[in-house]
Amino acid sequence: MDRVVQRAKRISLVDGEALFQQGDTATRFYLVVEGHMKLFRLAPDGNEKVIELVDTGHTFAEALMFLEQPRYPVGAVALGDTELISVDAADFSAILRDSVDLCLALLGDMSFRLRSLIREIDDLSLHSATCRVAAFILARAPADCDDFDLEIPKHVIASRISVKPETFSRIIKSLKSKNVLEIKGSKVHLLDREALEDAADVCGLPVEAT
Amino acid sequence: MDRVVQRAKRISLVDGEALFQQGDTATRFYLVVEGHMKLFRLAPDGNEKVIELVDTGHTFAEALMFLEQPRYPVGAVALGDTELISVDAADFSAILRDSVDLCLALLGDMSFRLRSLIREIDDLSLHSATCRVAAFILARAPADCDDFDLEIPKHVIASRISVKPETFSRIIKSLKSKNVLEIKGSKVHLLDREALEDAADVCGLPVEAT
DNA sequence: AAAGCGCTTTGATCCATGTCAATTGATATA
DNA sequence: TATATCAATTGACATGGATCAAAGCGCTTT
């Protein structure tokens, strides 16, 4: 374990700086100490889809260690100035060999991610854009407080939930007109949490459905 | 290991029979010995999206063992008469404790699944329906032979790739009219594999793009 | 202040898919 | 041989969201 820590690196990125590109060979994984990372896929036409927003305290790319020929399936850039710790996959792998518990913990972590991704697919194919917007905002809202900050540019959020910035803006406008919430800059103020929850899971369902 | 095998069960399902429902508590996982399983999510409005088609020789639901409160995030029904082996998660978990190698193998397996799901999300949000149809058919085609059987009803395939059966049918028709392939019942005959590959990754890109 | 530059918003229009409905075909049932 | 059933196809139409284009709005820089 000492060895891992010793060989771990501290990395500082400025806003917008890339950590790796989609397709790069993966030999390390990362922990976000400060800031946010954006993981995204690029389409051949240059379109980009944000797969995951990694917040402070979370790791990413650790699931790749176990593939035969590990290449990052996504690109990674910093959102805002960001601090990372980078760990060598081989070092870490060696540790895993000595600790079944750590293995199991990792398996748990990956299970969780797997399930999140299934939810995501569900969301994309079974729910409308409005629904996804509502769910996203809800997920970011603290349980106890109706005012908070989306710490992330709106166009990035839009890509995260697979809508165009224009559409995102219009959906927000519509929610505003229904007195569900207000957004001023990046400050969100929830007016009717329940209505937002409805929008999130009722989706496009006709309200009169029994 | 003996214990696992002893306590494993053999299960036979007839076509359309359900193994478990979305939301059921998960205590076992499965290996398909014969036939196919369909894993799917249900939307509140009854719409269904096939998440995965599990072919003979593959396992499913093993990733759930590591969650706190394991519930199947999908439902499972047999496509055609199907034989399974069912393994108790707790038993298997105990074995994992004794074998780091097995742990690592599982981690590898889960890595792979994770990556597949990322591809899937990419596909859904970055590629057109035509593109997904082409990719699906290519994935099912043997490398060496241009004639093969989709062993699965078309409407299930359609759901798997998130298009409506009608749209699926139209896309096939269009590919047929371009002399890319022919489909008669469930028999596929590839006429122009290269064109199909183009359709699969070029997607909706204008061909004149450099 | 003015000018420049991203980001966000708004409006007008378009299009890929979904929806609804009818027809055909293919099996299975009586 | 009729008939009910279910999958697959086809046509007509509706629509959510994308696209294109033009402002508006904070910013920082000069």
GROMACS .gro file of C-alpha atoms (C1' of nucleotides) in nm:
model
  480
    1MET     CA    1   0.000   0.000   0.000
    2ASP     CA    2   0.288   0.231   0.079
    3ARG     CA    3   0.416   0.170  -0.264
    4VAL     CA    4   0.090   0.279  -0.420
    5VAL     CA    5   0.083   0.597  -0.219
    6GLN     CA    6   0.443   0.668  -0.298
    7ARG     CA    7   0.392   0.624  -0.666
    8ALA     CA    8   0.064   0.808  -0.671
    9LYS     CA    9   0.083   1.148  -0.833
   10ARG     CA   10  -0.090   1.470  -0.760
   11ILE     CA   11  -0.226   1.641  -1.068
   12SER     CA   12  -0.360   1.994  -1.107
   13LEU     CA   13  -0.573   2.087  -1.402
   14VAL     CA   14  -0.704   2.426  -1.502
   15ASP     CA   15  -1.055   2.475  -1.632
   16GLY     CA   16  -1.103   2.296  -1.959
   17GLU     CA   17  -0.771   2.113  -1.947
   18ALA     CA   18  -0.776   1.756  -2.080
   19LEU     CA   19  -0.654   1.464  -1.871
   20PHE     CA   20  -0.681   1.200  -2.140
   21GLN     CA   21  -0.851   1.141  -2.472
   22GLN     CA   22  -1.100   0.878  -2.569
   23GLY     CA   23  -0.897   0.583  -2.698
   24ASP     CA   24  -0.579   0.656  -2.501
   25THR     CA   25  -0.416   0.359  -2.335
   26ALA     CA   26  -0.527   0.339  -1.974
   27THR     CA   27  -0.260   0.270  -1.714
   28ARG     CA   28  -0.380   0.487  -1.429
   29PHE     CA   29  -0.699   0.576  -1.255
   30TYR     CA   30  -0.799   0.884  -1.061
   31LEU     CA   31  -0.953   1.036  -0.753
   32VAL     CA   32  -1.101   1.386  -0.763
   33VAL     CA   33  -0.975   1.583  -0.465
   34GLU     CA   34  -1.111   1.919  -0.567
   35GLY     CA   35  -1.330   2.034  -0.854
   36HIS     CA   36  -1.514   1.831  -1.116
   37MET     CA   37  -1.424   1.613  -1.408
   38LYS     CA   38  -1.627   1.566  -1.724
   39LEU     CA   39  -1.619   1.226  -1.894
   40PHE     CA   40  -1.755   1.225  -2.246
   41ARG     CA   41  -1.782   1.034  -2.571
   42LEU     CA   42  -1.726   1.188  -2.910
   43ALA     CA   43  -1.930   1.100  -3.217
   44PRO     CA   44  -1.756   1.088  -3.554
   45ASP     CA   45  -1.932   1.413  -3.643
   46GLY     CA   46  -1.780   1.591  -3.345
   47ASN     CA   47  -2.090   1.581  -3.132
   48GLU     CA   48  -2.013   1.517  -2.769
   49LYS     CA   49  -2.214   1.337  -2.505
   50VAL     CA   50  -2.122   1.370  -2.139
   51ILE     CA   51  -2.129   1.024  -1.987
   52GLU     CA   52  -2.049   1.119  -1.632
   53LEU     CA   53  -1.975   1.417  -1.414
   54VAL     CA   54  -1.734   1.316  -1.142
   55ASP     CA   55  -1.760   1.527  -0.828
   56THR     CA   56  -1.506   1.580  -0.554
   57GLY     CA   57  -1.434   1.266  -0.355
   58HIS     CA   58  -1.514   1.022  -0.632
   59THR     CA   59  -1.289   0.802  -0.842
   60PHE     CA   60  -1.305   0.727  -1.212
   61ALA     CA   61  -1.153   0.494  -1.471
   62GLU     CA   62  -1.071   0.233  -1.209
   63ALA     CA   63  -1.296  -0.017  -1.381
   64LEU     CA   64  -1.060  -0.034  -1.676
   65MET     CA   65  -0.777  -0.205  -1.496
   66PHE     CA   66  -0.925  -0.542  -1.563
   67LEU     CA   67  -0.961  -0.527  -1.935
   68GLU     CA   68  -0.720  -0.699  -2.164
   69GLN     CA   69  -0.619  -0.397  -2.358
   70PRO     CA   70  -0.728  -0.107  -2.146
   71ARG     CA   71  -0.817   0.204  -2.337
   72TYR     CA   72  -1.024   0.487  -2.200
   73PRO     CA   73  -1.369   0.460  -2.357
   74VAL     CA   74  -1.425   0.829  -2.281
   75GLY     CA   75  -1.228   1.151  -2.282
   76ALA     CA   76  -1.173   1.348  -1.960
   77VAL     CA   77  -1.144   1.723  -1.908
   78ALA     CA   78  -1.156   1.940  -1.598
   79LEU     CA   79  -1.458   2.157  -1.526
   80GLY     CA   80  -1.314   2.445  -1.335
   81ASP     CA   81  -0.970   2.415  -1.176
   82THR     CA   82  -0.938   2.063  -1.049
   83GLU     CA   83  -0.707   1.859  -0.827
   84LEU     CA   84  -0.660   1.486  -0.878
   85ILE     CA   85  -0.469   1.199  -0.735
   86SER     CA   86  -0.355   0.954  -0.995
   87VAL     CA   87  -0.280   0.592  -0.909
   88ASP     CA   88  -0.093   0.339  -1.115
   89ALA     CA   89  -0.324   0.055  -1.214
   90ALA     CA   90  -0.053  -0.211  -1.199
   91ASP     CA   91   0.051  -0.106  -0.848
   92PHE     CA   92  -0.305  -0.114  -0.734
   93SER     CA   93  -0.368  -0.443  -0.903
   94ALA     CA   94  -0.085  -0.595  -0.703
   95ILE     CA   95  -0.251  -0.482  -0.384
   96LEU     CA   96  -0.578  -0.634  -0.487
   97ARG     CA   97  -0.402  -0.967  -0.506
   98ASP     CA   98  -0.332  -0.943  -0.136
   99SER     CA   99  -0.667  -0.825  -0.022
  100VAL     CA  100  -0.988  -1.004  -0.094
  101ASP     CA  101  -1.172  -0.739   0.101
  102LEU     CA  102  -1.049  -0.468  -0.127
  103CYS     CA  103  -1.154  -0.681  -0.422
  104LEU     CA  104  -1.498  -0.717  -0.282
  105ALA     CA  105  -1.521  -0.347  -0.215
  106LEU     CA  106  -1.429  -0.279  -0.574
  107LEU     CA  107  -1.682  -0.530  -0.694
  108GLY     CA  108  -1.941  -0.348  -0.490
  109ASP     CA  109  -1.841  -0.020  -0.642
  110MET     CA  110  -1.862  -0.161  -0.991
  111SER     CA  111  -2.199  -0.318  -0.923
  112PHE     CA  112  -2.321   0.020  -0.827
  113ARG     CA  113  -2.190   0.179  -1.142
  114LEU     CA  114  -2.337  -0.095  -1.351
  115ARG     CA  115  -2.675  -0.030  -1.202
  116SER     CA  116  -2.642   0.343  -1.256
  117LEU     CA  117  -2.569   0.286  -1.620
  118ILE     CA  118  -2.872   0.064  -1.658
  119ARG     CA  119  -3.079   0.341  -1.506
  120GLU     CA  120  -2.927   0.576  -1.754
  121ILE     CA  121  -3.020   0.360  -2.049
  122ASP     CA  122  -3.366   0.326  -1.907
  123ASP     CA  123  -3.384   0.702  -1.881
  124LEU     CA  124  -3.267   0.761  -2.234
  125SER     CA  125  -3.499   0.518  -2.399
  126LEU     CA  126  -3.805   0.529  -2.179
  127HIS     CA  127  -3.825   0.888  -2.059
  128SER     CA  128  -3.876   1.226  -2.222
  129ALA     CA  129  -3.634   1.515  -2.214
  130THR     CA  130  -3.849   1.704  -1.961
  131CYS     CA  131  -3.839   1.402  -1.739
  132ARG     CA  132  -3.462   1.381  -1.753
  133VAL     CA  133  -3.421   1.749  -1.677
  134ALA     CA  134  -3.646   1.718  -1.373
  135ALA     CA  135  -3.463   1.408  -1.252
  136PHE     CA  136  -3.126   1.573  -1.294
  137ILE     CA  137  -3.219   1.882  -1.100
  138LEU     CA  138  -3.376   1.674  -0.829
  139ALA     CA  139  -3.065   1.463  -0.799
  140ARG     CA  140  -2.855   1.775  -0.749
  141ALA     CA  141  -3.086   1.933  -0.494
  142PRO     CA  142  -2.994   1.898  -0.127
  143ALA     CA  143  -3.265   1.714   0.065
  144ASP     CA  144  -3.319   1.991   0.315
  145CYS     CA  145  -3.280   2.306   0.114
  146ASP     CA  146  -3.464   2.455  -0.179
  147ASP     CA  147  -3.187   2.688  -0.288
  148PHE     CA  148  -2.865   2.563  -0.436
  149ASP     CA  149  -2.610   2.608  -0.709
  150LEU     CA  150  -2.562   2.394  -1.018
  151GLU     CA  151  -2.186   2.421  -1.014
  152ILE     CA  152  -2.171   2.326  -1.377
  153PRO     CA  153  -2.232   2.516  -1.703
  154LYS     CA  154  -2.576   2.455  -1.844
  155HIS     CA  155  -2.456   2.330  -2.178
  156VAL     CA  156  -2.260   2.059  -2.000
  157ILE     CA  157  -2.565   1.956  -1.804
  158ALA     CA  158  -2.761   1.950  -2.125
  159SER     CA  159  -2.513   1.712  -2.283
  160ARG     CA  160  -2.507   1.500  -1.969
  161ILE     CA  161  -2.877   1.432  -2.003
  162SER     CA  162  -2.868   1.417  -2.380
  163VAL     CA  163  -3.059   1.724  -2.480
  164LYS     CA  164  -2.946   2.027  -2.675
  165PRO     CA  165  -2.879   2.347  -2.480
  166GLU     CA  166  -3.172   2.513  -2.657
  167THR     CA  167  -3.408   2.239  -2.551
  168PHE     CA  168  -3.274   2.249  -2.196
  169SER     CA  169  -3.339   2.620  -2.180
  170ARG     CA  170  -3.693   2.579  -2.309
  171ILE     CA  171  -3.773   2.303  -2.062
  172ILE     CA  172  -3.651   2.518  -1.776
  173LYS     CA  173  -3.865   2.800  -1.906
  174SER     CA  174  -4.168   2.576  -1.913
  175LEU     CA  175  -4.105   2.455  -1.558
  176LYS     CA  176  -4.069   2.816  -1.455
  177SER     CA  177  -4.400   2.908  -1.613
  178LYS     CA  178  -4.562   2.628  -1.414
  179ASN     CA  179  -4.417   2.770  -1.092
  180VAL     CA  180  -4.211   2.460  -1.028
  181LEU     CA  181  -3.876   2.633  -0.997
  182GLU     CA  182  -3.673   2.941  -1.078
  183ILE     CA  183  -3.323   2.958  -1.214
  184LYS     CA  184  -3.115   3.273  -1.203
  185GLY     CA  185  -2.772   3.218  -1.349
  186SER     CA  186  -2.661   2.898  -1.183
  187LYS     CA  187  -2.874   2.950  -0.873
  188VAL     CA  188  -3.172   2.722  -0.850
  189HIS     CA  189  -3.471   2.792  -0.633
  190LEU     CA  190  -3.727   2.517  -0.598
  191LEU     CA  191  -4.085   2.633  -0.564
  192ASP     CA  192  -4.269   2.304  -0.583
  193ARG     CA  193  -4.058   2.002  -0.513
  194GLU     CA  194  -4.346   1.763  -0.542
  195ALA     CA  195  -4.438   1.883  -0.887
  196LEU     CA  196  -4.077   1.836  -0.990
  197GLU     CA  197  -4.080   1.480  -0.860
  198ASP     CA  198  -4.393   1.414  -1.056
  199ALA     CA  199  -4.234   1.550  -1.369
  200ALA     CA  200  -3.931   1.330  -1.305
  201ASP     CA  201  -4.105   0.997  -1.293
  202VAL     CA  202  -4.447   1.042  -1.438
  203CYS     CA  203  -4.263   1.150  -1.743
  204GLY     CA  204  -4.484   1.219  -2.041
  205LEU     CA  205  -4.770   1.014  -1.902
  206PRO     CA  206  -5.113   1.166  -1.953
  207VAL     CA  207  -5.217   1.288  -1.612
  208GLU     CA  208  -5.562   1.137  -1.637
  209ALA     CA  209  -5.414   0.786  -1.640
  210THR     CA  210  -5.552   0.579  -1.356
  211MET     CA  211  -1.703  -2.509  -0.461
  212ASP     CA  212  -1.873  -2.841  -0.410
  213ARG     CA  213  -2.125  -2.671  -0.199
  214VAL     CA  214  -2.209  -2.423  -0.471
  215VAL     CA  215  -2.255  -2.696  -0.725
  216GLN     CA  216  -2.465  -2.898  -0.486
  217ARG     CA  217  -2.689  -2.610  -0.410
  218ALA     CA  218  -2.712  -2.493  -0.767
  219LYS     CA  219  -3.043  -2.558  -0.932
  220ARG     CA  220  -3.138  -2.649  -1.281
  221ILE     CA  221  -3.429  -2.451  -1.417
  222SER     CA  222  -3.634  -2.507  -1.729
  223LEU     CA  223  -3.845  -2.230  -1.875
  224VAL     CA  224  -4.086  -2.245  -2.162
  225ASP     CA  225  -4.110  -1.968  -2.420
  226GLY     CA  226  -4.225  -1.646  -2.262
  227GLU     CA  227  -4.200  -1.773  -1.905
  228ALA     CA  228  -4.076  -1.520  -1.651
  229LEU     CA  229  -3.780  -1.593  -1.425
  230PHE     CA  230  -3.805  -1.283  -1.212
  231GLN     CA  231  -3.963  -0.939  -1.218
  232GLN     CA  232  -3.798  -0.601  -1.209
  233GLY     CA  233  -3.772  -0.508  -0.842
  234ASP     CA  234  -3.764  -0.863  -0.704
  235THR     CA  235  -3.508  -0.932  -0.433
  236ALA     CA  236  -3.198  -1.082  -0.588
  237THR     CA  237  -3.043  -1.381  -0.414
  238ARG     CA  238  -2.934  -1.591  -0.708
  239PHE     CA  239  -2.768  -1.546  -1.041
  240TYR     CA  240  -2.788  -1.752  -1.357
  241LEU     CA  241  -2.611  -1.925  -1.641
  242VAL     CA  242  -2.792  -1.989  -1.969
  243VAL     CA  243  -2.731  -2.349  -2.074
  244GLU     CA  244  -2.972  -2.357  -2.363
  245GLY     CA  245  -3.188  -2.092  -2.527
  246HIS     CA  246  -3.200  -1.715  -2.467
  247MET     CA  247  -3.306  -1.484  -2.191
  248LYS     CA  248  -3.450  -1.137  -2.237
  249LEU     CA  249  -3.368  -0.875  -1.973
  250PHE     CA  250  -3.584  -0.566  -1.987
  251ARG     CA  251  -3.698  -0.252  -1.809
  252LEU     CA  252  -4.056  -0.142  -1.785
  253ALA     CA  253  -4.169   0.219  -1.805
  254PRO     CA  254  -4.460   0.331  -1.589
  255ASP     CA  255  -4.672   0.345  -1.904
  256GLY     CA  256  -4.609  -0.021  -1.979
  257ASN     CA  257  -4.353   0.039  -2.248
  258GLU     CA  258  -4.070  -0.208  -2.237
  259LYS     CA  259  -3.706  -0.170  -2.333
  260VAL     CA  260  -3.486  -0.475  -2.374
  261ILE     CA  261  -3.160  -0.409  -2.196
  262GLU     CA  262  -2.982  -0.728  -2.283
  263LEU     CA  263  -3.028  -1.050  -2.471
  264VAL     CA  264  -2.837  -1.327  -2.296
  265ASP     CA  265  -2.730  -1.608  -2.524
  266THR     CA  266  -2.637  -1.965  -2.439
  267GLY     CA  267  -2.318  -1.990  -2.235
  268HIS     CA  268  -2.348  -1.650  -2.070
  269THR     CA  269  -2.433  -1.552  -1.716
  270PHE     CA  270  -2.650  -1.272  -1.590
  271ALA     CA  271  -2.742  -1.093  -1.268
  272GLU     CA  272  -2.412  -1.189  -1.106
  273ALA     CA  273  -2.320  -0.824  -1.072
  274LEU     CA  274  -2.593  -0.772  -0.817
  275MET     CA  275  -2.438  -0.982  -0.543
  276PHE     CA  276  -2.238  -0.690  -0.423
  277LEU     CA  277  -2.510  -0.439  -0.368
  278GLU     CA  278  -2.642  -0.363  -0.025
  279GLN     CA  279  -3.000  -0.442  -0.096
  280PRO     CA  280  -2.992  -0.642  -0.412
  281ARG     CA  281  -3.297  -0.612  -0.628
  282TYR     CA  282  -3.309  -0.702  -0.994
  283PRO     CA  283  -3.307  -0.377  -1.191
  284VAL     CA  284  -3.462  -0.563  -1.485
  285GLY     CA  285  -3.719  -0.832  -1.547
  286ALA     CA  286  -3.620  -1.162  -1.710
  287VAL     CA  287  -3.823  -1.388  -1.939
  288ALA     CA  288  -3.726  -1.679  -2.160
  289LEU     CA  289  -3.717  -1.641  -2.538
  290GLY     CA  290  -3.796  -1.986  -2.660
  291ASP     CA  291  -3.764  -2.284  -2.428
  292THR     CA  292  -3.463  -2.220  -2.210
  293GLU     CA  293  -3.244  -2.411  -1.965
  294LEU     CA  294  -3.065  -2.234  -1.682
  295ILE     CA  295  -2.842  -2.309  -1.392
  296SER     CA  296  -2.913  -2.098  -1.091
  297VAL     CA  297  -2.649  -2.030  -0.827
  298ASP     CA  298  -2.697  -1.895  -0.479
  299ALA     CA  299  -2.526  -1.560  -0.446
  300ALA     CA  300  -2.430  -1.611  -0.082
  301ASP     CA  301  -2.268  -1.945  -0.156
  302PHE     CA  302  -2.077  -1.798  -0.440
  303SER     CA  303  -1.978  -1.498  -0.238
  304ALA     CA  304  -1.821  -1.730   0.018
  305ILE     CA  305  -1.606  -1.884  -0.250
  306LEU     CA  306  -1.493  -1.546  -0.369
  307ARG     CA  307  -1.355  -1.489  -0.025
  308ASP     CA  308  -1.117  -1.778  -0.079
  309SER     CA  309  -1.007  -1.700  -0.427
  310VAL     CA  310  -0.856  -1.373  -0.531
  311ASP     CA  311  -0.823  -1.507  -0.881
  312LEU     CA  312  -1.192  -1.562  -0.906
  313CYS     CA  313  -1.247  -1.211  -0.775
  314LEU     CA  314  -1.022  -1.071  -1.040
  315ALA     CA  315  -1.197  -1.272  -1.308
  316LEU     CA  316  -1.527  -1.132  -1.195
  317LEU     CA  317  -1.386  -0.782  -1.192
  318GLY     CA  318  -1.275  -0.838  -1.548
  319ASP     CA  319  -1.619  -0.955  -1.644
  320MET     CA  320  -1.781  -0.655  -1.483
  321SER     CA  321  -1.536  -0.418  -1.648
  322PHE     CA  322  -1.640  -0.560  -1.975
  323ARG     CA  323  -2.006  -0.515  -1.903
  324LEU     CA  324  -1.947  -0.163  -1.785
  325ARG     CA  325  -1.779  -0.080  -2.109
  326SER     CA  326  -2.057  -0.239  -2.309
  327LEU     CA  327  -2.310  -0.026  -2.131
  328ILE     CA  328  -2.112   0.287  -2.203
  329ARG     CA  329  -2.110   0.190  -2.568
  330GLU     CA  330  -2.481   0.144  -2.547
  331ILE     CA  331  -2.537   0.490  -2.405
  332ASP     CA  332  -2.311   0.629  -2.671
  333ASP     CA  333  -2.516   0.446  -2.931
  334LEU     CA  334  -2.846   0.571  -2.799
  335SER     CA  335  -2.748   0.931  -2.774
  336LEU     CA  336  -2.505   0.975  -3.058
  337HIS     CA  337  -2.628   0.744  -3.331
  338SER     CA  338  -2.938   0.723  -3.547
  339ALA     CA  339  -3.181   0.435  -3.559
  340THR     CA  340  -3.046   0.317  -3.894
  341CYS     CA  341  -2.703   0.310  -3.747
  342ARG     CA  342  -2.813   0.098  -3.455
  343VAL     CA  343  -2.994  -0.148  -3.676
  344ALA     CA  344  -2.687  -0.189  -3.892
  345ALA     CA  345  -2.462  -0.235  -3.591
  346PHE     CA  346  -2.693  -0.490  -3.438
  347ILE     CA  347  -2.711  -0.700  -3.749
  348LEU     CA  348  -2.337  -0.686  -3.795
  349ALA     CA  349  -2.282  -0.794  -3.439
  350ARG     CA  350  -2.498  -1.098  -3.498
  351ALA     CA  351  -2.341  -1.193  -3.828
  352PRO     CA  352  -2.076  -1.466  -3.825
  353ALA     CA  353  -1.743  -1.336  -3.952
  354ASP     CA  354  -1.714  -1.592  -4.228
  355CYS     CA  355  -2.065  -1.636  -4.353
  356ASP     CA  356  -2.319  -1.404  -4.514
  357ASP     CA  357  -2.624  -1.614  -4.434
  358PHE     CA  358  -2.749  -1.660  -4.083
  359ASP     CA  359  -3.051  -1.664  -3.860
  360LEU     CA  360  -3.161  -1.395  -3.614
  361GLU     CA  361  -3.286  -1.641  -3.358
  362ILE     CA  362  -3.497  -1.374  -3.202
  363PRO     CA  363  -3.834  -1.218  -3.290
  364LYS     CA  364  -3.796  -0.889  -3.469
  365HIS     CA  365  -4.002  -0.689  -3.224
  366VAL     CA  366  -3.764  -0.798  -2.948
  367ILE     CA  367  -3.467  -0.688  -3.152
  368ALA     CA  368  -3.642  -0.360  -3.215
  369SER     CA  369  -3.686  -0.302  -2.845
  370ARG     CA  370  -3.327  -0.407  -2.780
  371ILE     CA  371  -3.201  -0.127  -2.999
  372SER     CA  372  -3.470   0.116  -2.892
  373VAL     CA  373  -3.675   0.154  -3.205
  374LYS     CA  374  -4.037   0.071  -3.268
  375PRO     CA  375  -4.110  -0.243  -3.472
  376GLU     CA  376  -4.255  -0.028  -3.748
  377THR     CA  377  -3.938   0.176  -3.772
  378PHE     CA  378  -3.726  -0.137  -3.765
  379SER     CA  379  -3.924  -0.278  -4.051
  380ARG     CA  380  -3.884   0.040  -4.253
  381ILE     CA  381  -3.511   0.056  -4.197
  382ILE     CA  382  -3.472  -0.302  -4.311
  383LYS     CA  383  -3.677  -0.220  -4.616
  384SER     CA  384  -3.456   0.073  -4.695
  385LEU     CA  385  -3.139  -0.135  -4.655
  386LYS     CA  386  -3.296  -0.392  -4.883
  387SER     CA  387  -3.370  -0.130  -5.146
  388LYS     CA  388  -3.004  -0.028  -5.134
  389ASN     CA  389  -2.901  -0.388  -5.193
  390VAL     CA  390  -2.723  -0.411  -4.861
  391LEU     CA  391  -2.906  -0.715  -4.732
  392GLU     CA  392  -3.215  -0.932  -4.760
  393ILE     CA  393  -3.428  -1.067  -4.481
  394LYS     CA  394  -3.675  -1.348  -4.533
  395GLY     CA  395  -3.850  -1.442  -4.211
  396SER     CA  396  -3.562  -1.466  -3.966
  397LYS     CA  397  -3.304  -1.557  -4.230
  398VAL     CA  398  -3.060  -1.282  -4.309
  399HIS     CA  399  -2.857  -1.269  -4.624
  400LEU     CA  400  -2.586  -1.006  -4.645
  401LEU     CA  401  -2.527  -0.863  -4.988
  402ASP     CA  402  -2.283  -0.585  -4.909
  403ARG     CA  403  -2.108  -0.618  -4.580
  404GLU     CA  404  -1.897  -0.311  -4.631
  405ALA     CA  405  -2.197  -0.091  -4.693
  406LEU     CA  406  -2.350  -0.225  -4.375
  407GLU     CA  407  -2.036  -0.142  -4.180
  408ASP     CA  408  -2.047   0.207  -4.319
  409ALA     CA  409  -2.406   0.246  -4.215
  410ALA     CA  410  -2.314   0.121  -3.868
  411ASP     CA  411  -2.046   0.370  -3.783
  412VAL     CA  412  -2.074   0.652  -4.029
  413CYS     CA  413  -2.422   0.685  -3.896
  414GLY     CA  414  -2.608   0.980  -4.032
  415LEU     CA  415  -2.289   1.154  -4.136
  416PRO     CA  416  -2.295   1.316  -4.477
  417VAL     CA  417  -2.079   1.096  -4.696
  418GLU     CA  418  -1.892   1.389  -4.841
  419ALA     CA  419  -1.734   1.462  -4.501
  420THR     CA  420  -1.356   1.450  -4.518
  421DA     C1'  421  -1.746   5.292  -2.155
  422DA     C1'  422  -1.680   5.041  -2.521
  423DA     C1'  423  -1.568   4.632  -2.726
  424DG     C1'  424  -1.512   4.144  -2.745
  425DC     C1'  425  -1.639   3.680  -2.618
  426DG     C1'  426  -1.885   3.281  -2.425
  427DC     C1'  427  -2.298   3.132  -2.266
  428DT     C1'  428  -2.789   3.139  -2.266
  429DT     C1'  429  -3.222   3.244  -2.448
  430DT     C1'  430  -3.570   3.295  -2.810
  431DG     C1'  431  -3.793   3.233  -3.250
  432DA     C1'  432  -3.881   2.983  -3.691
  433DT     C1'  433  -3.848   2.574  -3.927
  434DC     C1'  434  -3.739   2.089  -4.028
  435DC     C1'  435  -3.712   1.604  -3.985
  436DA     C1'  436  -3.648   1.140  -3.784
  437DT     C1'  437  -3.937   0.861  -3.529
  438DG     C1'  438  -4.332   0.762  -3.293
  439DT     C1'  439  -4.835   0.680  -3.313
  440DC     C1'  440  -5.254   0.501  -3.499
  441DA     C1'  441  -5.488   0.214  -3.801
  442DA     C1'  442  -5.545  -0.117  -4.156
  443DT     C1'  443  -5.359  -0.524  -4.420
  444DT     C1'  444  -5.109  -0.923  -4.485
  445DG     C1'  445  -4.889  -1.331  -4.348
  446DA     C1'  446  -4.785  -1.728  -4.067
  447DT     C1'  447  -4.916  -2.059  -3.701
  448DA     C1'  448  -5.186  -2.265  -3.411
  449DT     C1'  449  -5.679  -2.410  -3.266
  450DA     C1'  450  -6.123  -2.575  -3.337
  451DT     C1'  451  -6.135  -2.571  -4.402
  452DA     C1'  452  -6.262  -2.185  -4.113
  453DT     C1'  453  -6.091  -1.900  -3.733
  454DA     C1'  454  -5.853  -1.683  -3.367
  455DT     C1'  455  -5.390  -1.512  -3.267
  456DC     C1'  456  -4.982  -1.283  -3.303
  457DA     C1'  457  -4.596  -1.091  -3.573
  458DA     C1'  458  -4.466  -0.811  -3.956
  459DT     C1'  459  -4.553  -0.476  -4.288
  460DT     C1'  460  -4.736  -0.052  -4.490
  461DG     C1'  461  -4.955   0.403  -4.511
  462DA     C1'  462  -5.107   0.851  -4.323
  463DC     C1'  463  -5.027   1.163  -3.982
  464DA     C1'  464  -4.849   1.389  -3.548
  465DT     C1'  465  -4.477   1.559  -3.273
  466DG     C1'  466  -4.068   1.607  -2.976
  467DG     C1'  467  -3.659   1.774  -3.020
  468DA     C1'  468  -3.290   1.911  -3.339
  469DT     C1'  469  -3.115   2.267  -3.629
  470DC     C1'  470  -3.029   2.730  -3.787
  471DA     C1'  471  -3.004   3.200  -3.702
  472DA     C1'  472  -3.037   3.600  -3.432
  473DA     C1'  473  -3.046   3.851  -3.020
  474DG     C1'  474  -2.954   3.926  -2.517
  475DC     C1'  475  -2.661   3.896  -2.116
  476DG     C1'  476  -2.283   3.861  -1.818
  477DC     C1'  477  -1.815   3.863  -1.811
  478DT     C1'  478  -1.329   4.035  -1.879
  479DT     C1'  479  -1.009   4.327  -2.136
  480DT     C1'  480  -0.871   4.752  -2.319
   0.00000   0.00000   0.00000
